[in-house]
mmCIF file of C-alpha atoms in Angstrom:
data_model
loop_
_atom_site.group_PDB
_atom_site.id
_atom_site.type_symbol
_atom_site.label_atom_id
_atom_site.label_comp_id
_atom_site.label_asym_id
_atom_site.label_seq_id
_atom_site.Cartn_x
_atom_site.Cartn_y
_atom_site.Cartn_z
ATOM 1 C CA UNK N 1 112.270 -16.688 206.040
ATOM 2 C CA UNK N 2 109.903 -19.123 207.732
ATOM 3 C CA UNK N 3 111.318 -22.442 208.933
ATOM 4 C CA UNK N 4 109.873 -25.733 207.657
ATOM 5 C CA UNK N 5 109.595 -28.999 209.567
ATOM 6 C CA UNK N 6 108.357 -32.526 208.841
ATOM 7 C CA UNK N 7 105.443 -33.473 211.129
ATOM 8 C CA UNK N 8 104.032 -36.523 209.415
ATOM 9 C CA UNK N 9 105.338 -39.417 207.244
ATOM 10 C CA UNK N 10 103.665 -42.365 205.580
ATOM 11 C CA UNK N 11 104.490 -44.746 202.805
ATOM 12 C CA UNK N 12 103.698 -47.823 200.741
ATOM 13 C CA UNK N 13 106.919 -49.689 199.793
ATOM 14 C CA UNK N 14 108.016 -53.124 198.560
ATOM 15 C CA UNK N 15 109.619 -53.815 201.966
ATOM 16 C CA UNK N 16 106.694 -52.775 204.150
ATOM 17 C CA UNK N 17 104.605 -49.770 205.061
ATOM 18 C CA UNK N 18 106.124 -48.849 208.440
ATOM 19 C CA UNK N 19 109.625 -47.943 209.621
ATOM 20 C CA UNK N 20 109.884 -50.833 212.186
ATOM 21 C CA UNK N 21 108.969 -53.405 209.551
ATOM 22 C CA UNK N 22 111.298 -51.922 206.937
ATOM 23 C CA UNK N 23 114.199 -51.543 209.380
ATOM 24 C CA UNK N 24 113.857 -55.135 210.469
ATOM 25 C CA UNK N 25 114.064 -56.333 206.840
ATOM 26 C CA UNK N 26 116.961 -54.012 205.984
ATOM 27 C CA UNK N 27 118.823 -55.318 209.055
ATOM 28 C CA UNK N 28 118.411 -58.829 207.765
ATOM 29 C CA UNK N 29 119.790 -57.810 204.369
ATOM 30 C CA UNK N 30 116.522 -58.529 202.575
ATOM 31 C CA UNK N 31 115.815 -56.816 199.268
ATOM 32 C CA UNK N 32 112.536 -56.583 197.435
ATOM 33 C CA UNK N 33 113.878 -57.667 194.032
ATOM 34 C CA UNK N 34 111.864 -60.475 192.491
ATOM 35 C CA UNK N 35 111.796 -62.521 189.269
ATOM 36 C CA UNK N 36 108.413 -61.960 187.529
ATOM 37 C CA UNK N 37 107.440 -65.018 185.476
ATOM 38 C CA UNK N 38 104.487 -63.094 184.048
ATOM 39 C CA UNK N 39 106.988 -60.903 182.122
ATOM 40 C CA UNK N 40 108.174 -63.900 180.081
ATOM 41 C CA UNK N 41 105.532 -63.120 177.456
ATOM 42 C CA UNK N 42 107.326 -59.857 176.602
ATOM 43 C CA UNK N 43 109.860 -60.914 174.050
ATOM 44 C CA UNK N 44 110.964 -57.335 173.345
ATOM 45 C CA UNK N 45 112.675 -56.732 176.695
ATOM 46 C CA UNK N 46 115.488 -58.642 178.441
ATOM 47 C CA UNK N 47 114.853 -58.052 182.136
ATOM 48 C CA UNK N 48 112.358 -60.119 184.174
ATOM 49 C CA UNK N 49 113.193 -58.392 187.441
ATOM 50 C CA UNK N 50 111.279 -55.832 189.539
ATOM 51 C CA UNK N 51 110.523 -54.797 193.096
ATOM 52 C CA UNK N 52 106.732 -55.053 193.408
ATOM 53 C CA UNK N 53 104.541 -53.913 196.313
ATOM 54 C CA UNK N 54 102.786 -57.155 197.260
ATOM 55 C CA UNK N 55 99.190 -57.318 198.557
ATOM 56 C CA UNK N 56 98.343 -53.652 198.465
ATOM 57 C CA UNK N 57 94.644 -52.820 198.096
ATOM 58 C CA UNK N 58 92.269 -50.072 199.169
ATOM 59 C CA UNK N 59 89.083 -51.928 198.213
ATOM 60 C CA UNK N 60 88.114 -52.449 201.810
ATOM 61 C CA UNK N 61 89.150 -48.997 202.876
ATOM 62 C CA UNK N 62 87.587 -46.654 200.408
ATOM 63 C CA UNK N 63 84.133 -46.675 198.636
ATOM 64 C CA UNK N 64 84.140 -47.220 194.850
ATOM 65 C CA UNK N 65 82.840 -43.721 194.310
ATOM 66 C CA UNK N 66 86.021 -42.358 195.796
ATOM 67 C CA UNK N 67 88.442 -44.580 193.799
ATOM 68 C CA UNK N 68 86.953 -44.544 190.270
ATOM 69 C CA UNK N 69 89.319 -41.803 189.169
ATOM 70 C CA UNK N 70 92.311 -43.623 190.638
ATOM 71 C CA UNK N 71 94.684 -46.078 189.035
ATOM 72 C CA UNK N 72 97.194 -47.902 191.232
ATOM 73 C CA UNK N 73 99.660 -44.991 191.461
ATOM 74 C CA UNK N 74 96.913 -42.634 192.737
ATOM 75 C CA UNK N 75 95.613 -45.220 195.205
ATOM 76 C CA UNK N 76 99.070 -45.706 196.706
ATOM 77 C CA UNK N 77 99.580 -41.931 196.867
ATOM 78 C CA UNK N 78 96.224 -41.356 198.570
ATOM 79 C CA UNK N 79 96.889 -44.150 201.075
ATOM 80 C CA UNK N 80 100.366 -42.889 201.822
ATOM 81 C CA UNK N 81 98.931 -39.425 202.346
ATOM 82 C CA UNK N 82 96.249 -40.759 204.741
ATOM 83 C CA UNK N 83 98.911 -42.450 206.778
ATOM 84 C CA UNK N 84 101.037 -39.293 206.861
ATOM 85 C CA UNK N 85 98.158 -37.012 207.845
ATOM 86 C CA UNK N 86 97.206 -39.452 210.543
ATOM 87 C CA UNK N 87 100.778 -39.478 211.755
ATOM 88 C CA UNK N 88 100.831 -35.721 211.790
ATOM 89 C CA UNK N 89 97.591 -35.529 213.737
ATOM 90 C CA UNK N 90 95.970 -33.560 210.936
ATOM 91 C CA UNK N 91 93.578 -36.131 209.346
ATOM 92 C CA UNK N 92 90.161 -34.385 209.479
ATOM 93 C CA UNK N 93 91.694 -31.133 210.805
ATOM 94 C CA UNK N 94 90.090 -27.944 209.401
ATOM 95 C CA UNK N 95 93.483 -26.730 208.185
ATOM 96 C CA UNK N 96 93.570 -29.405 205.488
ATOM 97 C CA UNK N 97 90.650 -27.954 203.525
ATOM 98 C CA UNK N 98 91.088 -24.387 204.769
ATOM 99 C CA UNK N 99 93.048 -23.048 201.834
ATOM 100 C CA UNK N 100 96.436 -22.791 203.568
ATOM 101 C CA UNK N 101 97.309 -26.438 202.940
ATOM 102 C CA UNK N 102 98.673 -27.325 199.490
ATOM 103 C CA UNK N 103 99.939 -30.268 197.512
ATOM 104 C CA UNK N 104 103.335 -30.709 195.885
ATOM 105 C CA UNK N 105 103.449 -34.237 194.522
ATOM 106 C CA UNK N 106 104.729 -36.125 191.506
ATOM 107 C CA UNK N 107 105.064 -39.301 189.513
ATOM 108 C CA UNK N 108 106.969 -40.048 186.332
ATOM 109 C CA UNK N 109 103.639 -40.953 184.676
ATOM 110 C CA UNK N 110 100.116 -41.779 185.655
ATOM 111 C CA UNK N 111 98.704 -45.297 185.263
ATOM 112 C CA UNK N 112 99.874 -46.895 182.032
ATOM 113 C CA UNK N 113 96.844 -49.276 181.521
ATOM 114 C CA UNK N 114 94.345 -46.616 180.458
ATOM 115 C CA UNK N 115 96.723 -45.683 177.614
ATOM 116 C CA UNK N 116 95.519 -48.848 175.898
ATOM 117 C CA UNK N 117 92.003 -47.415 175.558
ATOM 118 C CA UNK N 118 93.392 -44.367 173.621
ATOM 119 C CA UNK N 119 95.713 -46.549 171.561
ATOM 120 C CA UNK N 120 92.760 -48.776 170.610
ATOM 121 C CA UNK N 121 90.843 -45.690 169.491
ATOM 122 C CA UNK N 122 93.712 -44.458 167.391
ATOM 123 C CA UNK N 123 94.459 -47.888 165.864
ATOM 124 C CA UNK N 124 90.979 -49.320 165.318
ATOM 125 C CA UNK N 125 88.861 -46.156 165.159
ATOM 126 C CA UNK N 126 86.912 -47.147 168.205
ATOM 127 C CA UNK N 127 87.475 -48.126 171.814
ATOM 128 C CA UNK N 128 85.615 -50.571 173.987
ATOM 129 C CA UNK N 129 87.396 -49.517 177.166
ATOM 130 C CA UNK N 130 87.663 -45.733 176.890
ATOM 131 C CA UNK N 131 85.551 -43.949 179.628
ATOM 132 C CA UNK N 132 85.270 -40.778 181.489
ATOM 133 C CA UNK N 133 88.010 -41.625 183.965
ATOM 134 C CA UNK N 134 90.603 -43.018 181.540
ATOM 135 C CA UNK N 135 92.498 -39.749 181.199
ATOM 136 C CA UNK N 136 92.203 -38.906 184.897
ATOM 137 C CA UNK N 137 93.922 -42.177 185.770
ATOM 138 C CA UNK N 138 96.554 -41.766 183.028
ATOM 139 C CA UNK N 139 97.538 -38.087 183.418
ATOM 140 C CA UNK N 140 100.896 -37.277 184.900
ATOM 141 C CA UNK N 141 99.336 -35.227 187.724
ATOM 142 C CA UNK N 142 96.834 -37.949 188.692
ATOM 143 C CA UNK N 143 98.405 -38.475 192.196
ATOM 144 C CA UNK N 144 98.321 -34.771 193.120
ATOM 145 C CA UNK N 145 94.795 -34.310 191.851
ATOM 146 C CA UNK N 146 93.352 -37.387 193.538
ATOM 147 C CA UNK N 147 95.002 -36.482 196.809
ATOM 148 C CA UNK N 148 93.377 -33.071 196.575
ATOM 149 C CA UNK N 149 89.950 -34.543 195.755
ATOM 150 C CA UNK N 150 90.069 -37.230 198.398
ATOM 151 C CA UNK N 151 91.047 -34.917 201.293
ATOM 152 C CA UNK N 152 89.335 -31.718 200.077
ATOM 153 C CA UNK N 153 92.548 -29.760 199.811
ATOM 154 C CA UNK N 154 91.937 -26.303 198.344
ATOM 155 C CA UNK N 155 95.388 -24.645 198.447
ATOM 156 C CA UNK N 156 97.996 -24.512 195.743
ATOM 157 C CA UNK N 157 98.780 -27.618 193.718
ATOM 158 C CA UNK N 158 102.297 -28.247 192.347
ATOM 159 C CA UNK N 159 102.490 -31.355 190.183
ATOM 160 C CA UNK N 160 106.055 -32.592 189.764
ATOM 161 C CA UNK N 161 106.203 -35.038 186.933
ATOM 162 C CA UNK N 162 109.961 -35.288 186.429
ATOM 163 C CA UNK N 163 110.836 -38.990 186.407
ATOM 164 C CA UNK N 164 113.357 -39.859 189.121
ATOM 165 C CA UNK N 165 113.255 -36.399 190.782
ATOM 166 C CA UNK N 166 109.412 -36.231 190.990
ATOM 167 C CA UNK N 167 109.406 -37.045 194.737
ATOM 168 C CA UNK N 168 112.340 -34.865 195.686
ATOM 169 C CA UNK N 169 111.008 -31.925 193.693
ATOM 170 C CA UNK N 170 107.693 -32.438 195.398
ATOM 171 C CA UNK N 171 109.360 -32.060 198.801
ATOM 172 C CA UNK N 172 111.596 -29.235 197.725
ATOM 173 C CA UNK N 173 108.858 -27.115 196.165
ATOM 174 C CA UNK N 174 106.623 -27.698 199.121
ATOM 175 C CA UNK N 175 109.380 -26.540 201.450
ATOM 176 C CA UNK N 176 109.769 -23.365 199.343
ATOM 177 C CA UNK N 177 105.975 -22.746 199.372
ATOM 178 C CA UNK N 178 105.906 -22.723 203.131
ATOM 179 C CA UNK N 179 109.189 -20.923 203.540
ATOM 180 C CA UNK N 180 107.936 -18.056 201.328
ATOM 181 C CA UNK N 181 104.565 -17.828 203.091
ATOM 182 C CA UNK N 182 102.382 -19.298 200.301
ATOM 183 C CA UNK N 183 101.151 -22.148 202.540
ATOM 184 C CA UNK N 184 101.260 -23.208 206.158
ATOM 185 C CA UNK N 185 101.016 -26.952 205.564
ATOM 186 C CA UNK N 186 102.014 -28.958 202.434
ATOM 187 C CA UNK N 187 101.344 -32.506 201.389
ATOM 188 C CA UNK N 188 104.612 -33.540 199.644
ATOM 189 C CA UNK N 189 105.982 -36.592 198.019
ATOM 190 C CA UNK N 190 105.889 -38.916 195.066
ATOM 191 C CA UNK N 191 104.609 -42.195 193.717
ATOM 192 C CA UNK N 192 104.893 -44.651 190.810
ATOM 193 C CA UNK N 193 103.296 -47.968 190.013
ATOM 194 C CA UNK N 194 105.111 -50.926 188.536
ATOM 195 C CA UNK N 195 104.525 -51.603 184.873
ATOM 196 C CA UNK N 196 106.526 -53.433 182.210
ATOM 197 C CA UNK N 197 106.555 -50.290 180.058
ATOM 198 C CA UNK N 198 108.681 -48.499 182.666
ATOM 199 C CA UNK N 199 111.237 -51.345 182.606
ATOM 200 C CA UNK N 200 111.094 -51.244 178.740
ATOM 201 C CA UNK N 201 112.171 -47.602 178.805
ATOM 202 C CA UNK N 202 115.463 -48.559 180.446
ATOM 203 C CA UNK N 203 115.733 -51.865 178.674
ATOM 204 C CA UNK N 204 115.901 -50.132 175.305
ATOM 205 C CA UNK N 205 118.868 -48.211 176.687
ATOM 206 C CA UNK N 206 120.561 -51.447 177.807
ATOM 207 C CA UNK N 207 120.319 -50.099 181.393
ATOM 208 C CA UNK N 208 118.329 -52.873 183.146
ATOM 209 C CA UNK N 209 119.751 -55.741 185.082
ATOM 210 C CA UNK N 210 119.300 -59.166 183.426
ATOM 211 C CA UNK N 211 120.304 -61.336 186.347
ATOM 212 C CA UNK N 212 116.910 -62.952 186.011
ATOM 213 C CA UNK N 213 118.003 -66.176 187.726
ATOM 214 C CA UNK N 214 119.709 -64.359 190.602
ATOM 215 C CA UNK N 215 117.419 -61.563 191.722
ATOM 216 C CA UNK N 216 118.971 -61.383 195.161
ATOM 217 C CA UNK N 217 122.273 -60.251 193.671
ATOM 218 C CA UNK N 218 121.064 -57.179 191.882
ATOM 219 C CA UNK N 219 120.973 -54.181 191.532
ATOM 220 C CA UNK N 220 124.534 -53.340 192.483
ATOM 221 C CA UNK N 221 125.036 -49.561 192.888
ATOM 222 C CA UNK N 222 128.619 -48.423 192.665
ATOM 223 C CA UNK N 223 129.853 -51.990 192.140
ATOM 224 C CA UNK N 224 132.180 -52.948 189.339
ATOM 225 C CA UNK N 225 129.989 -55.932 188.515
ATOM 226 C CA UNK N 226 126.752 -53.974 188.146
ATOM 227 C CA UNK N 227 124.655 -54.779 185.070
ATOM 228 C CA UNK N 228 121.850 -52.205 185.369
ATOM 229 C CA UNK N 229 118.927 -51.035 187.420
ATOM 230 C CA UNK N 230 115.737 -52.752 188.530
ATOM 231 C CA UNK N 231 112.392 -50.942 188.519
ATOM 232 C CA UNK N 232 110.287 -50.750 191.711
ATOM 233 C CA UNK N 233 107.133 -49.010 192.865
ATOM 234 C CA UNK N 234 105.593 -47.309 195.908
ATOM 235 C CA UNK N 235 104.394 -43.981 197.309
ATOM 236 C CA UNK N 236 105.605 -41.824 200.185
ATOM 237 C CA UNK N 237 104.075 -38.653 201.615
ATOM 238 C CA UNK N 238 105.671 -36.179 203.971
ATOM 239 C CA UNK N 239 103.566 -33.556 205.754
ATOM 240 C CA UNK N 240 105.564 -30.275 205.898
ATOM 241 C CA UNK N 241 104.523 -27.564 208.243
ATOM 242 C CA UNK N 242 105.679 -24.106 209.262
ATOM 243 C CA UNK N 243 107.755 -24.585 212.416
ATOM 244 C CA UNK N 244 105.948 -22.133 214.742
ATOM 245 C CA UNK N 245 102.611 -23.537 213.847
ATOM 246 C CA UNK N 246 103.827 -27.084 214.475
ATOM 247 C CA UNK N 247 105.298 -26.106 217.885
ATOM 248 C CA UNK N 248 102.129 -24.245 218.862
ATOM 249 C CA UNK N 249 99.986 -27.301 218.362
ATOM 250 C CA UNK N 250 102.544 -29.668 220.060
ATOM 251 C CA UNK N 251 103.134 -31.665 216.914
ATOM 252 C CA UNK N 252 105.880 -34.299 216.699
ATOM 253 C CA UNK N 253 108.719 -32.854 214.633
ATOM 254 C CA UNK N 254 110.737 -35.518 212.811
ATOM 255 C CA UNK N 255 113.218 -33.278 211.055
ATOM 256 C CA UNK N 256 113.720 -29.745 209.644
ATOM 257 C CA UNK N 257 114.280 -29.076 206.034
ATOM 258 C CA UNK N 258 117.108 -26.531 205.801
ATOM 259 C CA UNK N 259 118.262 -26.623 202.174
ATOM 260 C CA UNK N 260 117.026 -27.465 198.744
ATOM 261 C CA UNK N 261 118.336 -27.010 195.209
ATOM 262 C CA UNK N 262 117.238 -28.047 191.775
ATOM 263 C CA UNK N 263 118.889 -27.374 188.413
ATOM 264 C CA UNK N 264 119.260 -28.789 184.947
ATOM 265 C CA UNK N 265 122.263 -30.118 182.996
ATOM 266 C CA UNK N 266 121.065 -28.483 179.760
ATOM 267 C CA UNK N 267 123.180 -30.898 177.843
ATOM 268 C CA UNK N 268 121.795 -34.440 177.221
ATOM 269 C CA UNK N 269 118.569 -36.287 177.959
ATOM 270 C CA UNK N 270 120.146 -39.473 179.338
ATOM 271 C CA UNK N 271 123.849 -38.699 179.976
ATOM 272 C CA UNK N 272 124.253 -37.133 183.460
ATOM 273 C CA UNK N 273 126.771 -34.326 183.967
ATOM 274 C CA UNK N 274 128.837 -34.267 187.188
ATOM 275 C CA UNK N 275 129.572 -30.559 186.740
ATOM 276 C CA UNK N 276 125.958 -29.453 187.099
ATOM 277 C CA UNK N 277 125.303 -32.134 189.787
ATOM 278 C CA UNK N 278 127.998 -30.350 191.755
ATOM 279 C CA UNK N 279 126.243 -27.009 191.357
ATOM 280 C CA UNK N 280 122.983 -28.502 192.747
ATOM 281 C CA UNK N 281 124.790 -29.915 195.785
ATOM 282 C CA UNK N 282 126.635 -26.601 196.408
ATOM 283 C CA UNK N 283 123.451 -24.546 196.116
ATOM 284 C CA UNK N 284 121.622 -26.801 198.618
ATOM 285 C CA UNK N 285 124.505 -26.163 201.054
ATOM 286 C CA UNK N 286 124.297 -22.467 200.392
ATOM 287 C CA UNK N 287 120.520 -22.516 200.900
ATOM 288 C CA UNK N 288 121.101 -24.210 204.256
ATOM 289 C CA UNK N 289 123.937 -21.878 205.170
ATOM 290 C CA UNK N 290 126.151 -24.882 205.876
ATOM 291 C CA UNK N 291 129.751 -25.734 205.130
ATOM 292 C CA UNK N 292 130.292 -29.118 203.437
ATOM 293 C CA UNK N 293 131.827 -30.763 206.486
ATOM 294 C CA UNK N 294 128.475 -30.459 208.389
ATOM 295 C CA UNK N 295 126.852 -33.123 206.188
ATOM 296 C CA UNK N 296 127.024 -36.360 208.223
ATOM 297 C CA UNK N 297 125.592 -38.723 205.617
ATOM 298 C CA UNK N 298 124.605 -38.788 201.961
ATOM 299 C CA UNK N 299 121.576 -40.763 200.709
ATOM 300 C CA UNK N 300 122.797 -41.337 197.152
ATOM 301 C CA UNK N 301 120.753 -41.743 193.964
ATOM 302 C CA UNK N 302 122.739 -44.937 193.106
ATOM 303 C CA UNK N 303 120.797 -46.550 190.317
ATOM 304 C CA UNK N 304 123.458 -49.091 189.434
ATOM 305 C CA UNK N 305 123.843 -47.618 185.951
ATOM 306 C CA UNK N 306 127.449 -47.138 184.896
ATOM 307 C CA UNK N 307 127.579 -43.472 183.992
ATOM 308 C CA UNK N 308 125.016 -42.479 186.528
ATOM 309 C CA UNK N 309 127.038 -43.958 189.424
ATOM 310 C CA UNK N 310 130.289 -42.446 188.139
ATOM 311 C CA UNK N 311 128.885 -38.957 187.591
ATOM 312 C CA UNK N 312 127.054 -38.886 190.912
ATOM 313 C CA UNK N 313 130.003 -40.016 192.959
ATOM 314 C CA UNK N 314 132.341 -37.570 191.220
ATOM 315 C CA UNK N 315 130.044 -34.714 192.032
ATOM 316 C CA UNK N 316 129.516 -35.827 195.616
ATOM 317 C CA UNK N 317 133.274 -36.201 196.222
ATOM 318 C CA UNK N 318 134.002 -32.755 194.612
ATOM 319 C CA UNK N 319 131.554 -31.015 196.946
ATOM 320 C CA UNK N 320 131.734 -32.994 200.197
ATOM 321 C CA UNK N 321 135.216 -34.561 200.041
ATOM 322 C CA UNK N 322 136.311 -38.199 200.273
ATOM 323 C CA UNK N 323 135.180 -38.731 203.885
ATOM 324 C CA UNK N 324 131.448 -38.411 203.086
ATOM 325 C CA UNK N 325 129.586 -41.693 204.004
ATOM 326 C CA UNK N 326 127.104 -42.742 201.392
ATOM 327 C CA UNK N 327 124.741 -45.562 200.505
ATOM 328 C CA UNK N 328 121.960 -46.229 197.967
ATOM 329 C CA UNK N 329 118.614 -47.603 199.088
ATOM 330 C CA UNK N 330 117.718 -48.572 195.489
ATOM 331 C CA UNK N 331 119.780 -51.672 196.152
ATOM 332 C CA UNK N 332 116.860 -52.811 198.392
ATOM 333 C CA UNK N 333 113.770 -51.198 196.868
ATOM 334 C CA UNK N 334 114.761 -50.991 193.206
ATOM 335 C CA UNK N 335 114.310 -47.763 191.337
ATOM 336 C CA UNK N 336 110.838 -46.598 192.269
ATOM 337 C CA UNK N 337 111.101 -43.675 189.827
ATOM 338 C CA UNK N 338 108.728 -40.908 190.906
ATOM 339 C CA UNK N 339 108.566 -42.325 194.411
ATOM 340 C CA UNK N 340 112.302 -42.690 195.123
ATOM 341 C CA UNK N 341 113.095 -39.202 196.183
ATOM 342 C CA UNK N 342 110.276 -39.196 198.762
ATOM 343 C CA UNK N 343 111.005 -42.746 199.839
ATOM 344 C CA UNK N 344 114.677 -42.044 200.397
ATOM 345 C CA UNK N 345 113.766 -38.809 202.263
ATOM 346 C CA UNK N 346 111.423 -40.685 204.628
ATOM 347 C CA UNK N 347 113.802 -43.486 205.378
ATOM 348 C CA UNK N 348 116.769 -41.110 205.555
ATOM 349 C CA UNK N 349 114.995 -39.138 208.254
ATOM 350 C CA UNK N 350 114.128 -42.338 210.190
ATOM 351 C CA UNK N 351 117.718 -43.550 209.927
ATOM 352 C CA UNK N 352 119.118 -40.216 211.097
ATOM 353 C CA UNK N 353 116.786 -40.341 214.127
ATOM 354 C CA UNK N 354 117.722 -43.981 214.807
ATOM 355 C CA UNK N 355 121.426 -43.232 214.257
ATOM 356 C CA UNK N 356 121.524 -46.397 212.114
ATOM 357 C CA UNK N 357 122.390 -46.735 208.457
ATOM 358 C CA UNK N 358 122.363 -49.976 206.396
ATOM 359 C CA UNK N 359 125.022 -50.674 203.758
ATOM 360 C CA UNK N 360 124.362 -50.626 200.082
ATOM 361 C CA UNK N 361 123.188 -54.156 199.253
ATOM 362 C CA UNK N 362 125.312 -56.196 196.824
ATOM 363 C CA UNK N 363 128.149 -53.633 196.906
ATOM 364 C CA UNK N 364 131.070 -56.104 197.110
ATOM 365 C CA UNK N 365 133.694 -54.683 194.788
ATOM 366 C CA UNK N 366 133.723 -50.951 194.363
ATOM 367 C CA UNK N 367 134.037 -49.737 190.785
ATOM 368 C CA UNK N 368 137.440 -48.041 190.690
ATOM 369 C CA UNK N 369 135.969 -45.398 188.330
ATOM 370 C CA UNK N 370 133.596 -44.203 191.104
ATOM 371 C CA UNK N 371 135.041 -41.358 193.164
ATOM 372 C CA UNK N 372 136.615 -41.919 196.535
ATOM 373 C CA UNK N 373 133.918 -41.784 199.205
ATOM 374 C CA UNK N 374 133.112 -43.580 202.457
ATOM 375 C CA UNK N 375 130.830 -46.238 200.895
ATOM 376 C CA UNK N 376 128.825 -48.280 203.399
ATOM 377 C CA UNK N 377 129.622 -51.905 202.501
ATOM 378 C CA UNK N 378 128.935 -55.186 204.219
ATOM 379 C CA UNK N 379 127.384 -54.090 207.465
ATOM 380 C CA UNK N 380 125.249 -51.324 208.941
ATOM 381 C CA UNK N 381 126.838 -48.454 210.768
ATOM 382 C CA UNK N 382 125.858 -46.440 213.804
ATOM 383 C CA UNK N 383 126.242 -42.730 213.092
ATOM 384 C CA UNK N 384 125.287 -39.784 215.228
ATOM 385 C CA UNK N 385 124.774 -37.020 212.676
ATOM 386 C CA UNK N 386 123.087 -33.681 212.604
ATOM 387 C CA UNK N 387 122.511 -33.195 208.820
ATOM 388 C CA UNK N 388 121.592 -35.620 206.044
ATOM 389 C CA UNK N 389 121.768 -34.804 202.350
ATOM 390 C CA UNK N 390 119.429 -36.683 200.001
ATOM 391 C CA UNK N 391 120.264 -36.457 196.276
ATOM 392 C CA UNK N 392 118.336 -37.497 193.206
ATOM 393 C CA UNK N 393 119.009 -37.129 189.433
ATOM 394 C CA UNK N 394 116.556 -37.658 186.480
ATOM 395 C CA UNK N 395 116.293 -38.001 182.774
ATOM 396 C CA UNK N 396 116.572 -34.670 181.142
ATOM 397 C CA UNK N 397 119.447 -33.751 183.401
ATOM 398 C CA UNK N 398 117.345 -32.710 186.341
ATOM 399 C CA UNK N 399 119.306 -32.566 189.607
ATOM 400 C CA UNK N 400 117.968 -32.182 193.126
ATOM 401 C CA UNK N 401 119.465 -32.060 196.577
ATOM 402 C CA UNK N 402 117.676 -31.707 199.956
ATOM 403 C CA UNK N 403 119.247 -31.241 203.344
ATOM 404 C CA UNK N 404 117.462 -32.418 206.473
ATOM 405 C CA UNK N 405 118.440 -31.420 210.040
ATOM 406 C CA UNK N 406 117.888 -33.803 212.977
ATOM 407 C CA UNK N 407 115.815 -32.218 215.792
#
């Protein structure tokens, strides 16, 4: 089995695009949640809250010829990948287009706006806006495809369109591709753009926060006074590399991936099952060859939905015990859907390296139905840990767990 390390990281988030900027805002307790007055025209949904990426544009970075197949989600994914390849020292390197570099990348959907062109065609019999790039921007694998086109990547492509586990599956499958010798370098991660339709999906399930006049007080993962999630956006890319190759070229190694697991509840589309979540966590530990007590911190999924929080914490406690420290970064960034698994992996690695972990924002009164764990509340904590577990769970009962080792 070949060992897999992280040699580059880059991201576009609602709290900044670099770890120093993001850490500073986390330390001040800032969240990215905003009231969006432009959503007042949508009478069919109740929430007016989101965590947008403000001011992002690639118009001055890339020529129009390069971006015409990209909607916002693909543009963020490509930019995050450029930052990550630069960080890894591989931007422009021959290995990127040499056939031994692949892509494992996901989003919950492509860009929603081009859907209107097809809807217009179906409804009116003609479309004024449908063009040759409409589908390319809309398709669920638009991020992976545009990354490949932009950087000339010719290795295997693994699109992971699995809602909230798109990013974590992207990383996990990339890890397995290198581990089993199918690639030497992998571009891995996830992205999603903010759109009212994504909030509407959860709003119809009565799962969105409606604290529209108090955006700074929501979402509230694991809290008894939670009232639902808030949708966010962003893109994060990790560059994964076979360890001996990375060492030979003198690359900076941020962390090693030592365990991954993915399974399915096989039960209900929107009701998570703690029993199969447990299996995913146990299998990640088995893949890493680690006992549960070696996990020093858990980056939780923590969406601030009632049954999601309860099921997740029950599974975590059953596998890791009550002493496991845990937080949810969605309290700061909102639920960035396809991006969240990659975003939480990136920031989890940075926090592990810095030995500094912020609390879950707005977690003031723990829901007594959540399992007994060491929830970070109120203030940040300095922790010297060797292993971090990052967990994500998605519609359809998809469960993922990744274990990172500090180096």
